[in-house]
Amino acid sequence: MSHDTLTPAPPVAGRQSGRLAGFGTALGSWDAAIVAGLVAAVLVASAAVPNFATGRNAQFLLLDLVPLALLALPMTLIIVTGEIDLSVASMVGLCSSLMGQLWLSSGLSLELICVLVVLLGALLGAVNGVFVTGFGLPSLAVTIGTLALYRGLSFVVLGDQAVADFPADWTAAVVRPIPGTSIPVMVVPVLLLALVFGVVLHATPAGRALYAMGNNSEAATFAGVSVARTKFWLFVASGAVCGLAGLFWTLRYASARGDNATGLELTVVTAVLLGGVSIFGGRGRLLGVVAGVLLLGVVRNALQLADVDANALTIVTGTLLIASVVLPNAVRDIRARLHRRRQHTRVTAP
């Protein structure tokens, strides 16, 4: 009789263990959580904020997200390796200033100026890379320094003036929607670039090496990964993409200024961490980052339409930045506890 009473216990324990495992898996899917948050934010904003769910607003929202998405792509790879680049917004500003100065005084064609601006961005990224990988300095300290340096140089190049006489066909091209839609044509190259970065990160040996560097740089070196060279080229790629973002920013607003993109670095880092990339390196996926960019853009856009003060937008961005660091770690702790409880249940079950 006693034996009959106890025999149902293992299936119950197994069912409980299965539920815990399923719950832990659901908690661990940060990408799914961000996508769900994005859907919820769109639905709430569409219902509560006037003019949010209009084609015109969707077009402006996506245009606002183009530079953010561009900068988030290389930033994702850099943070995955355990580094960071806080100078991205200043590089955008300096590239914009150079574009304005060359157009104002050099007599060069705009096509050639665009090439030179991207090359400048790559050079600025290379300077960061040399200090980080060549001299072994912390990327946080280096890029805080170049954040100030590049922003100062942007005003040296152009001063306080603004250059706004760019060709109308160029400025119209970057904001033009795809025929029959409200989607700006600039979204297409951003998606193609995101696909390239995604393939590199998730489907190539180079991408696996990036995760290895973020988890243990010394072990990656012993495994044959050229850590310094890889990180150097990541900073170069970040700078080149900043050049592209500078071109877009200048043409979108038809204005080259030294203060273009001021403060954007905080938003970029927030979007990347919100997308599930660990600030300590070694974790994160590009799908989550894309969702994080969209979620952050939707929240900021909805608050702007609701006439929320600009200072409040900064508070929201800062809050999301803190949450994006704390919540993933909390989720991992919960998963670890559920896993230990599940293992304990299996060991103690009769």
Coordinates of C-alpha atoms in Angstrom, one line a residue:
M1 CA 0.0 0.0 0.0
S2 CA 2.8 2.4 0.9
H3 CA 4.5 1.6 -2.4
D4 CA 1.3 2.3 -4.4
T5 CA 1.0 5.6 -2.7
L6 CA 4.5 6.7 -3.6
T7 CA 4.6 5.6 -7.2
P8 CA 2.7 8.5 -8.7
A9 CA 5.3 11.0 -7.3
P10 CA 7.9 10.7 -10.1
P11 CA 5.4 11.7 -12.9
V12 CA 4.3 14.7 -10.9
A13 CA 7.9 15.8 -10.3
G14 CA 8.5 15.3 -14.0
R15 CA 5.6 17.4 -14.9
Q16 CA 6.8 20.1 -12.5
S17 CA 10.3 19.9 -13.9
G18 CA 9.0 20.2 -17.4
R19 CA 7.0 23.3 -16.5
L20 CA 10.0 24.8 -14.9
A21 CA 12.1 24.0 -17.9
G22 CA 9.6 25.6 -20.3
F23 CA 9.3 28.6 -18.1
G24 CA 13.1 29.0 -17.9
T25 CA 13.4 28.7 -21.7
A26 CA 10.7 31.3 -22.2
L27 CA 12.5 33.7 -19.8
G28 CA 15.8 33.0 -21.6
S29 CA 14.5 34.1 -25.0
W30 CA 15.3 37.8 -24.7
D31 CA 14.9 38.3 -28.4
A32 CA 11.3 37.1 -28.1
A33 CA 10.7 39.3 -25.1
I34 CA 11.9 42.4 -27.0
V35 CA 9.8 41.5 -30.1
A36 CA 6.8 41.1 -27.8
G37 CA 7.6 44.5 -26.2
L38 CA 7.9 46.1 -29.6
V39 CA 4.5 44.7 -30.7
A40 CA 2.9 45.9 -27.4
A41 CA 4.4 49.3 -27.8
V42 CA 3.1 49.7 -31.3
L43 CA -0.4 48.6 -30.3
V44 CA -0.5 50.9 -27.3
A45 CA 0.9 53.9 -29.2
S46 CA -1.5 53.3 -32.1
A47 CA -4.5 53.3 -29.7
A48 CA -3.4 56.1 -27.4
V49 CA -1.3 58.5 -29.3
P50 CA -2.9 60.6 -32.1
N51 CA -1.3 60.4 -35.5
F52 CA 1.0 57.6 -34.5
A53 CA -0.5 55.0 -36.8
T54 CA -0.3 57.0 -39.9
G55 CA 1.8 56.4 -43.0
R56 CA 3.5 59.8 -42.7
N57 CA 4.5 59.2 -39.1
A58 CA 5.8 55.7 -40.1
Q59 CA 8.0 57.3 -42.7
F60 CA 9.5 59.9 -40.3
L61 CA 9.9 57.2 -37.7
L62 CA 11.9 54.9 -40.0
L63 CA 14.0 57.9 -41.3
D64 CA 14.9 58.7 -37.6
L65 CA 15.9 55.1 -37.1
V66 CA 18.3 54.9 -40.1
P67 CA 21.3 56.4 -38.4
L68 CA 20.6 54.7 -35.2
A69 CA 20.3 51.3 -36.9
L70 CA 23.5 52.0 -38.9
L71 CA 25.6 52.7 -35.9
A72 CA 24.1 49.8 -33.9
L73 CA 25.3 47.2 -36.4
P74 CA 29.1 47.6 -35.8
M75 CA 28.5 48.5 -32.2
T76 CA 26.9 45.1 -31.7
L77 CA 30.0 43.3 -32.9
I78 CA 32.3 45.6 -30.9
I79 CA 30.4 45.0 -27.6
V80 CA 30.2 41.3 -28.3
T81 CA 34.0 41.3 -28.2
G82 CA 33.9 43.0 -24.8
E83 CA 34.8 46.5 -26.1
I84 CA 32.8 49.7 -26.7
D85 CA 32.9 52.7 -29.0
L86 CA 31.4 55.9 -27.4
S87 CA 32.8 58.2 -30.2
V88 CA 30.3 57.1 -32.9
A89 CA 28.2 60.3 -32.7
S90 CA 31.2 62.5 -32.7
M91 CA 32.5 60.7 -35.8
V92 CA 29.1 61.3 -37.5
G93 CA 29.4 65.0 -36.6
L94 CA 33.0 65.3 -37.9
C95 CA 32.1 63.5 -41.1
S96 CA 29.2 65.8 -41.6
S97 CA 31.4 68.9 -41.1
L98 CA 34.0 67.6 -43.6
M99 CA 31.2 67.0 -46.1
G100 CA 30.0 70.5 -45.7
Q101 CA 33.4 72.1 -45.9
L102 CA 34.4 70.1 -49.0
W103 CA 31.1 71.0 -50.7
L104 CA 31.5 74.7 -49.7
S105 CA 35.1 75.2 -50.8
S106 CA 36.7 72.4 -52.6
G107 CA 34.8 72.3 -55.9
L108 CA 34.8 68.5 -55.8
S109 CA 31.8 66.5 -57.0
L110 CA 29.4 65.3 -54.4
E111 CA 30.1 61.6 -55.4
L112 CA 33.8 62.0 -54.6
I113 CA 33.0 63.9 -51.4
C114 CA 30.9 61.0 -50.3
V115 CA 33.8 58.6 -50.8
L116 CA 36.2 60.9 -49.0
V117 CA 33.8 61.2 -46.0
V118 CA 33.5 57.4 -45.7
L119 CA 37.3 57.1 -45.8
L120 CA 37.6 59.7 -43.1
G121 CA 35.2 57.7 -41.0
A122 CA 37.3 54.6 -41.5
L123 CA 40.5 56.6 -40.6
L124 CA 38.8 57.9 -37.4
G125 CA 37.8 54.4 -36.4
A126 CA 41.4 53.2 -37.2
V127 CA 42.7 55.8 -34.7
N128 CA 40.5 54.3 -32.0
G129 CA 41.6 50.8 -33.0
V130 CA 45.3 51.7 -32.8
F131 CA 44.9 53.1 -29.3
V132 CA 42.9 50.1 -28.1
T133 CA 44.7 47.3 -29.8
G134 CA 48.2 48.8 -30.4
F135 CA 48.7 50.4 -27.1
G136 CA 46.4 48.1 -25.1
L137 CA 44.3 51.0 -23.7
P138 CA 40.7 50.4 -22.5
S139 CA 38.2 51.2 -25.2
L140 CA 36.0 53.0 -22.8
A141 CA 38.7 55.5 -21.9
V142 CA 39.9 55.8 -25.5
T143 CA 36.6 56.5 -27.0
I144 CA 35.5 58.9 -24.3
G145 CA 38.6 60.8 -25.2
T146 CA 38.0 60.7 -29.0
L147 CA 34.3 61.6 -28.4
A148 CA 35.5 65.0 -27.2
L149 CA 38.4 65.2 -29.7
Y150 CA 36.3 64.4 -32.8
R151 CA 33.5 66.7 -31.7
G152 CA 35.9 69.5 -31.2
L153 CA 37.5 68.9 -34.6
S154 CA 34.1 69.0 -36.2
F155 CA 33.8 72.7 -35.1
V156 CA 37.4 73.4 -36.2
V157 CA 36.6 72.1 -39.7
L158 CA 33.3 74.0 -40.1
G159 CA 33.1 76.4 -37.2
D160 CA 29.6 77.5 -36.1
Q161 CA 28.2 77.8 -39.6
A162 CA 25.9 75.4 -41.4
V163 CA 26.2 74.4 -45.0
A164 CA 22.7 73.8 -46.5
D165 CA 22.9 74.3 -50.2
F166 CA 23.2 70.6 -51.2
P167 CA 21.6 69.5 -54.5
A168 CA 17.8 69.0 -54.1
D169 CA 17.9 65.7 -56.0
W170 CA 20.3 64.3 -53.4
T171 CA 18.4 65.5 -50.4
A172 CA 15.1 64.3 -51.9
A173 CA 16.6 60.9 -52.7
V174 CA 17.4 60.0 -49.0
V175 CA 13.9 60.7 -47.8
R176 CA 11.9 59.4 -50.8
P177 CA 9.6 56.4 -50.0
I178 CA 9.5 53.2 -51.9
P179 CA 6.7 53.7 -54.6
G180 CA 3.3 52.7 -53.2
T181 CA 4.5 52.5 -49.6
S182 CA 5.5 54.8 -46.7
I183 CA 8.8 53.0 -46.3
P184 CA 11.8 55.2 -47.1
V185 CA 14.1 53.8 -49.8
M186 CA 17.0 54.2 -47.4
V187 CA 15.6 51.3 -45.3
V188 CA 16.7 48.9 -48.1
P189 CA 20.5 49.5 -47.8
V190 CA 20.2 49.4 -44.0
L191 CA 18.5 46.0 -44.2
L192 CA 21.1 44.7 -46.6
L193 CA 23.9 45.9 -44.3
A194 CA 22.2 44.3 -41.3
L195 CA 22.0 41.1 -43.3
V196 CA 25.7 41.2 -44.0
F197 CA 26.5 41.9 -40.3
G198 CA 24.1 39.2 -39.2
V199 CA 25.7 36.6 -41.5
V200 CA 29.2 37.5 -40.3
L201 CA 28.2 37.3 -36.7
H202 CA 26.1 34.2 -36.7
A203 CA 27.1 32.1 -39.7
T204 CA 30.9 32.4 -40.1
P205 CA 34.0 31.4 -38.1
A206 CA 34.8 35.1 -37.7
G207 CA 31.5 35.5 -35.8
R208 CA 32.3 32.6 -33.5
A209 CA 35.7 34.2 -32.9
L210 CA 34.0 37.4 -31.8
Y211 CA 32.0 35.5 -29.2
A212 CA 35.1 33.7 -28.1
M213 CA 36.9 37.0 -27.6
G214 CA 34.1 38.4 -25.6
N215 CA 34.0 35.3 -23.3
N216 CA 37.7 34.9 -22.8
S217 CA 40.2 36.9 -24.9
E218 CA 43.2 34.9 -23.7
A219 CA 41.6 31.6 -24.5
A220 CA 40.7 32.9 -28.0
T221 CA 44.3 33.9 -28.5
F222 CA 45.5 30.4 -27.6
A223 CA 42.9 29.0 -30.0
G224 CA 44.5 30.9 -32.9
V225 CA 42.3 34.0 -33.1
S226 CA 44.1 37.2 -33.9
V227 CA 42.3 39.2 -31.3
A228 CA 44.1 42.6 -31.8
R229 CA 43.8 42.5 -35.6
T230 CA 40.1 41.6 -35.4
K231 CA 39.2 44.3 -32.9
F232 CA 41.2 46.8 -34.9
W233 CA 39.2 46.1 -38.1
L234 CA 35.9 46.3 -36.1
F235 CA 36.8 49.8 -35.1
V236 CA 37.6 50.7 -38.7
A237 CA 34.3 49.2 -39.8
S238 CA 32.5 51.3 -37.1
G239 CA 34.2 54.4 -38.4
A240 CA 33.3 53.7 -42.0
V241 CA 29.6 53.1 -41.0
C242 CA 29.7 56.4 -39.1
G243 CA 30.8 58.1 -42.3
L244 CA 27.7 56.6 -44.0
A245 CA 25.5 57.8 -41.2
G246 CA 27.1 61.3 -41.5
L247 CA 26.3 61.4 -45.2
F248 CA 22.7 60.3 -44.5
W249 CA 22.3 62.8 -41.6
T250 CA 23.6 65.7 -43.6
L251 CA 21.5 65.0 -46.7
R252 CA 18.3 64.1 -44.7
Y253 CA 18.3 67.4 -42.9
A254 CA 20.1 69.3 -45.8
S255 CA 22.5 70.7 -43.2
A256 CA 26.1 70.0 -42.4
R257 CA 26.9 71.2 -38.9
G258 CA 29.5 70.5 -36.2
D259 CA 26.8 69.5 -33.7
N260 CA 25.0 67.0 -35.8
A261 CA 24.2 63.7 -34.0
T262 CA 25.2 65.1 -30.6
G263 CA 24.2 62.7 -27.8
L264 CA 23.4 59.9 -30.2
E265 CA 26.0 57.5 -28.7
L266 CA 23.8 57.0 -25.6
T267 CA 20.9 56.0 -27.7
V268 CA 23.0 53.6 -29.8
V269 CA 24.4 51.9 -26.7
T270 CA 20.9 51.7 -25.2
A271 CA 19.5 50.1 -28.3
V272 CA 22.3 47.5 -28.5
L273 CA 22.0 46.5 -24.8
L274 CA 18.2 46.6 -24.9
G275 CA 18.5 44.1 -27.7
G276 CA 20.2 41.6 -25.4
V277 CA 23.9 42.1 -26.0
S278 CA 25.8 41.8 -22.8
I279 CA 27.9 44.8 -21.8
F280 CA 30.5 42.3 -20.6
G281 CA 30.8 40.7 -24.1
G282 CA 30.3 37.2 -25.4
R283 CA 26.5 37.3 -25.6
G284 CA 23.8 38.8 -27.9
R285 CA 22.2 38.4 -31.3
L286 CA 21.6 40.9 -34.1
L287 CA 17.9 40.0 -34.3
G288 CA 17.4 41.3 -30.7
V289 CA 19.4 44.5 -31.6
V290 CA 17.2 45.2 -34.6
A291 CA 14.1 44.7 -32.4
G292 CA 15.8 46.9 -29.7
V293 CA 16.4 49.7 -32.2
L294 CA 12.7 49.6 -33.4
L295 CA 11.4 49.4 -29.8
L296 CA 13.5 52.4 -28.7
G297 CA 12.4 54.4 -31.8
V298 CA 8.7 53.6 -31.3
V299 CA 8.8 54.7 -27.6
R300 CA 10.6 57.9 -28.4
N301 CA 8.4 58.7 -31.3
A302 CA 5.2 58.1 -29.4
L303 CA 6.4 60.3 -26.5
Q304 CA 7.3 63.1 -28.9
L305 CA 3.9 62.9 -30.5
A306 CA 2.4 63.1 -27.1
D307 CA 4.3 66.4 -26.5
V308 CA 6.5 64.9 -23.8
D309 CA 9.4 67.2 -22.8
A310 CA 12.8 66.5 -24.4
N311 CA 14.3 66.1 -21.0
A312 CA 11.8 63.4 -20.2
L313 CA 13.0 61.6 -23.4
T314 CA 16.5 61.6 -22.0
I315 CA 15.2 60.2 -18.8
V316 CA 13.4 57.4 -20.6
T317 CA 16.5 56.6 -22.6
G318 CA 18.6 56.4 -19.4
T319 CA 16.0 54.2 -17.7
L320 CA 16.0 51.8 -20.6
L321 CA 19.8 51.7 -20.6
I322 CA 19.8 50.7 -17.0
A323 CA 17.0 48.2 -17.5
S324 CA 18.8 46.7 -20.5
V325 CA 21.8 46.0 -18.3
V326 CA 19.9 44.7 -15.2
L327 CA 17.1 42.7 -16.7
P328 CA 19.1 40.2 -18.9
N329 CA 21.3 39.5 -15.9
A330 CA 18.3 39.0 -13.7
V331 CA 16.7 36.6 -16.3
R332 CA 19.9 34.6 -16.4
D333 CA 20.0 34.3 -12.6
I334 CA 16.4 33.1 -12.6
R335 CA 17.2 30.5 -15.3
A336 CA 20.2 29.3 -13.3
R337 CA 18.0 28.9 -10.2
L338 CA 15.3 27.1 -12.1
H339 CA 18.0 24.8 -13.6
R340 CA 19.4 24.0 -10.2
R341 CA 15.9 23.4 -8.8
R342 CA 15.2 21.1 -11.7
Q343 CA 18.4 19.1 -11.2
H344 CA 17.7 18.9 -7.4
T345 CA 14.2 17.6 -8.2
R346 CA 15.6 14.9 -10.5
V347 CA 18.2 13.8 -7.9
T348 CA 15.7 13.6 -4.9
A349 CA 12.8 12.1 -6.9
P350 CA 12.3 8.4 -5.8

